C-alpha atoms as one frame of an Amber mdcrd trajectory, in Angstrom:
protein
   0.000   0.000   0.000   1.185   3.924  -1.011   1.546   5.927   2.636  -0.321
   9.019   2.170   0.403  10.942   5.369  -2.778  12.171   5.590  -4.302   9.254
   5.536  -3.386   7.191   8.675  -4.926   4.670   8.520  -2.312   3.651   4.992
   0.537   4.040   7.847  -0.791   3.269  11.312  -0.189  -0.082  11.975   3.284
  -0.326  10.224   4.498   2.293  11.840   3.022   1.180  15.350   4.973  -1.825
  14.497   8.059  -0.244  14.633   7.540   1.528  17.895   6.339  -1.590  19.590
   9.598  -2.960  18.457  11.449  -0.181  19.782  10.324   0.327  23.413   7.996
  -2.908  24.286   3.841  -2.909  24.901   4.113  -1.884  28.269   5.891   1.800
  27.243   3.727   2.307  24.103   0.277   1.351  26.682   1.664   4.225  28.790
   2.100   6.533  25.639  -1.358   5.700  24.782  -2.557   7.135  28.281  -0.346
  10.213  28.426  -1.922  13.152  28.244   1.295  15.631  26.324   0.322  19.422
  25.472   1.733  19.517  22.284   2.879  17.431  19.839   6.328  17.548  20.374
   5.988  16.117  23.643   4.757  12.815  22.481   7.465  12.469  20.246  10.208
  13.355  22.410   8.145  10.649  24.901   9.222   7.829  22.418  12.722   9.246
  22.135  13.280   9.329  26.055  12.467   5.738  26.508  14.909   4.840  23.467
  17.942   7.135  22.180  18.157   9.441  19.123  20.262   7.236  16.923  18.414
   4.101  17.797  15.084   5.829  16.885  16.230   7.987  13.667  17.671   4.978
  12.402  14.566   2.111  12.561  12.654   5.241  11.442  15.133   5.328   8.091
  14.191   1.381   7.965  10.283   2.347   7.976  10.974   4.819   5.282  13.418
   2.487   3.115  11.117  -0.155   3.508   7.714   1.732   1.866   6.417   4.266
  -0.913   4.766   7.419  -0.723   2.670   9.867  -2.191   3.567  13.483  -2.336
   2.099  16.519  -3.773   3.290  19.058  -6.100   0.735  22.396  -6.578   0.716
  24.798  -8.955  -1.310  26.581 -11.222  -0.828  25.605 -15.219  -2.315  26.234
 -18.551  -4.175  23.768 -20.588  -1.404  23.122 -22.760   0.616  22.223 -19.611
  -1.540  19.936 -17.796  -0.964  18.079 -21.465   3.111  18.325 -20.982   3.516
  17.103 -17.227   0.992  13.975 -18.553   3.180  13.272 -21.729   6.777  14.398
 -20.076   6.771  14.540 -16.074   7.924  17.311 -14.194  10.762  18.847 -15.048
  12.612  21.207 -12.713  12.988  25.117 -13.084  15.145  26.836 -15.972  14.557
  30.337 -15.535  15.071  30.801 -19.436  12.387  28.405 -20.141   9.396  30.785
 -18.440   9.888  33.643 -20.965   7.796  33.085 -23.158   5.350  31.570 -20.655
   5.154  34.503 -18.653   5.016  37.097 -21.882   1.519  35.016 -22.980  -0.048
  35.513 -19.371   1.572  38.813 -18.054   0.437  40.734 -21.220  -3.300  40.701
 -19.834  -1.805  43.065 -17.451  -2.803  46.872 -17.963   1.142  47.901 -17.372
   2.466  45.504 -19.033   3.684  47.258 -22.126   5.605  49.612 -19.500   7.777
  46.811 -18.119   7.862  44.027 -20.993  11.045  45.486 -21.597  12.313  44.432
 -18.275  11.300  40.783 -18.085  14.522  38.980 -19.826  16.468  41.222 -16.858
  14.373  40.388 -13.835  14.253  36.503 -15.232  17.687  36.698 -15.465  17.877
  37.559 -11.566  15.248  35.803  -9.595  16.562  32.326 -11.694  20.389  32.514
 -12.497  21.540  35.340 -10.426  19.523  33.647  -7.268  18.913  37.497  -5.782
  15.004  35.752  -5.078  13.369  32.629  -4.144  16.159  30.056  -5.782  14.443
  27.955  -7.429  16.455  26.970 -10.357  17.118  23.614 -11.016  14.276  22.450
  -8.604  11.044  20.786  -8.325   9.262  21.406  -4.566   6.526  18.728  -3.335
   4.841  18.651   0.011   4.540  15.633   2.079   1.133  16.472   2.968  -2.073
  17.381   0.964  -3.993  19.177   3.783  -0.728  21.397   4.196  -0.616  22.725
   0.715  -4.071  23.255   0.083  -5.020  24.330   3.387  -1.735  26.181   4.851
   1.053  27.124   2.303  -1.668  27.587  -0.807   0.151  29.926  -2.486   0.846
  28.221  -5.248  -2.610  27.045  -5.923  -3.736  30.580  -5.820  -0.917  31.995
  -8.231   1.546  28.992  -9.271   5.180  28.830  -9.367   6.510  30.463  -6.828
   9.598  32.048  -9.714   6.662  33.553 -11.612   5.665  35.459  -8.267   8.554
  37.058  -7.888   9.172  38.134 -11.317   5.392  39.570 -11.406   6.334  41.218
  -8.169   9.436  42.951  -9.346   8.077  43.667 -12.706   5.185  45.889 -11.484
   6.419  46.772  -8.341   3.540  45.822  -6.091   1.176  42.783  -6.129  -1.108
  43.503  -9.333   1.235  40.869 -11.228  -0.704  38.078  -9.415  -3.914  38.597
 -11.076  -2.967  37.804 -14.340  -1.043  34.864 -12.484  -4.404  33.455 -11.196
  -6.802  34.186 -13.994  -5.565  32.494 -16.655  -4.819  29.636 -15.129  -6.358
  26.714 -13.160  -4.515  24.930  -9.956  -3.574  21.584  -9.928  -2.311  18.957
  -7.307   0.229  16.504  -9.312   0.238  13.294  -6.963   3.862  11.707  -7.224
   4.917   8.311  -5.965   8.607   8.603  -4.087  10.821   6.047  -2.530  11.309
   5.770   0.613  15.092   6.503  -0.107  14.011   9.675  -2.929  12.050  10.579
   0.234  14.996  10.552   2.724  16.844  12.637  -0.021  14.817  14.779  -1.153
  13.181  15.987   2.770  17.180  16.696   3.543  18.646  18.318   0.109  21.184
  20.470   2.759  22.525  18.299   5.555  21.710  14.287   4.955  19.460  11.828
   7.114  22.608  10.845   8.490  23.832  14.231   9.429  21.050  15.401  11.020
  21.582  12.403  13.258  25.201  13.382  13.635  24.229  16.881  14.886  22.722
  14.779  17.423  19.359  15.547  16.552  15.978  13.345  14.841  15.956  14.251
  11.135  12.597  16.224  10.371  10.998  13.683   8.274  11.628  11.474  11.007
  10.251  13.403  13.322   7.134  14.203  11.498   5.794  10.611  11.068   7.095
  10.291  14.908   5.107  12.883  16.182   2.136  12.814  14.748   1.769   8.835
  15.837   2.453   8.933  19.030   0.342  12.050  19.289  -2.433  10.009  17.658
  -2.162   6.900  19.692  -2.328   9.392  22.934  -5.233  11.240  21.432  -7.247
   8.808  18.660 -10.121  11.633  18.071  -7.210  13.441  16.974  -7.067  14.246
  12.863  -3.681  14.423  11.137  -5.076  16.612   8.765  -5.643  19.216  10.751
  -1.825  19.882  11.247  -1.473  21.048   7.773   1.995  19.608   7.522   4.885
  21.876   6.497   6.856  19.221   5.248   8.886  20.083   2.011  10.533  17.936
  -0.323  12.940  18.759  -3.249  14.490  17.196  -6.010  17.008  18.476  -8.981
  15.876  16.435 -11.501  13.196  15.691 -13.935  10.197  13.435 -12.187   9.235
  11.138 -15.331   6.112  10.440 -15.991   5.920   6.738 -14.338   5.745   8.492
 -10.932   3.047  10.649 -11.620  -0.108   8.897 -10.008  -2.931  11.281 -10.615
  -3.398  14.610 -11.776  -6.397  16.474  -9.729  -8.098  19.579 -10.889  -8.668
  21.504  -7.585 -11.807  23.967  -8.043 -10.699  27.116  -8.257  -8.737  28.858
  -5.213  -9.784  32.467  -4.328  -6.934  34.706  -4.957  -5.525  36.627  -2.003
């Protein structure tokens, strides 16, 4: 079965498994009647009755061992939606979006004021990194209720490059308009590894690292937390976090790993 972390039940018992394992019925019964404040707490429960390499390391098992679905939003034109079904995603070349954002910036009222501008400011945001950095990426999130719910932005105006060139283009936030109107969010579902996972939650500093720094990587520590929350709390609804957990990769997602497309209704612009 494909975890969706929203979904606990495609992750609950495999992962209760693994704690079991870890520190024994009798610890994960007293877990279960804790009562912990915040979320945190339950998680740093299980790591108090084990040790931070022991637990960050059966957690890189659990993730080696499964696959997952993440979520990639954005807003796209028809003809779009068409490429990412025929050729993936492909990851950010700053070059690429010129003549992208020409077609939907020109609806603008200003925009014959500052089309001269818009190989320059491309040329910044992407290559010259003074914004954002995104070249040479694709971003996911981990969780669905967290991108459509939390960090929408890019449902309600796309790629998070074309913001910032609207932005610096016209100087204040009309460019978004244009960015929303013409055209229509999008979740891309995306099957990962649980290595492409590991990777791509920890582009910086590796799983390992992390655990070097003496510390429980973050993707560890969000599947960590929110179970042992849940087992101390069952009423309790994962997707009410609204997850922030990001994942990046540098390279093209083929098509093969694309497991749905879904055509949100459309997101109020704000």
């Amino acid at each position: 079965m494909i975890i969706h972390y929203d979904k606990f039940e495609t992750w609950d018992r495999p992962f209760g498994d693994l704690v079991v394992r870890l520190l024994g019925e009798e610890a994960v019964n007293n877990l279960a009647s804790s009562n912990f404040e915040y979320i945190e707490d339950a998680g740093d429960f299980v790591v108090n009755q084990s040790d931070i390499e022991t637990v960050s390391t059966e957690i890189q098992g659990w993730l080696w061992a499964h696959e997952f679905c993440v979520f990639h939003g954005t807003r796209l034109l028809p003809e779009e939606i068409l490429s990412v079904q025929q050729n993936g995603l492909l990851p950010l070349v700053a070059t690429d979006r010129e003549r992208r954002l020409r077609k939907i910036l020109a609806r603008h009222p200003r925009w014959y004021s500052v089309e001269n501008r818009l190989l320059e400011v491309i040329e910044d945001v992407g290559p010259n990194e003074k914004q954002g950095r995104r070249q040479g990426q694709v971003h996911f999130s981990l969780s669905r209720s967290g991108l459509v719910n939390s960090f929408d932005h890019y449902l309600t105006h796309g790629s998070e490059f074309d913001q910032h060139v609207a932005h610096r283009l016209f100087g204040d936030q009309s460019g978004l308009e244009p960015l929303h109107s013409e055209t229509v969010p999008v979740l891309v579902h995306v099957s990962f590894s649980g290595e492409q996972l590991i990777q791509g939650a920890h582009p910086h500093f590796s799983y390992s690292d992390v655990v070097g720094m003496g510390e429980v990587p973050g993707l560890a520590r969000t599947f960590l937390d929110a179970w042992a929350y849940k087992a101390a709390n069952p009423s309790f609804n994962i997707e009410t976090l609204r997850t922030d957990c990001c994942v990046m990769e540098r390279f093209a997602t083929p098509r093969d790993r694309i497991l749905h497309i879904e055509k949100l209704g459309d997101m109020a612009a704000h």
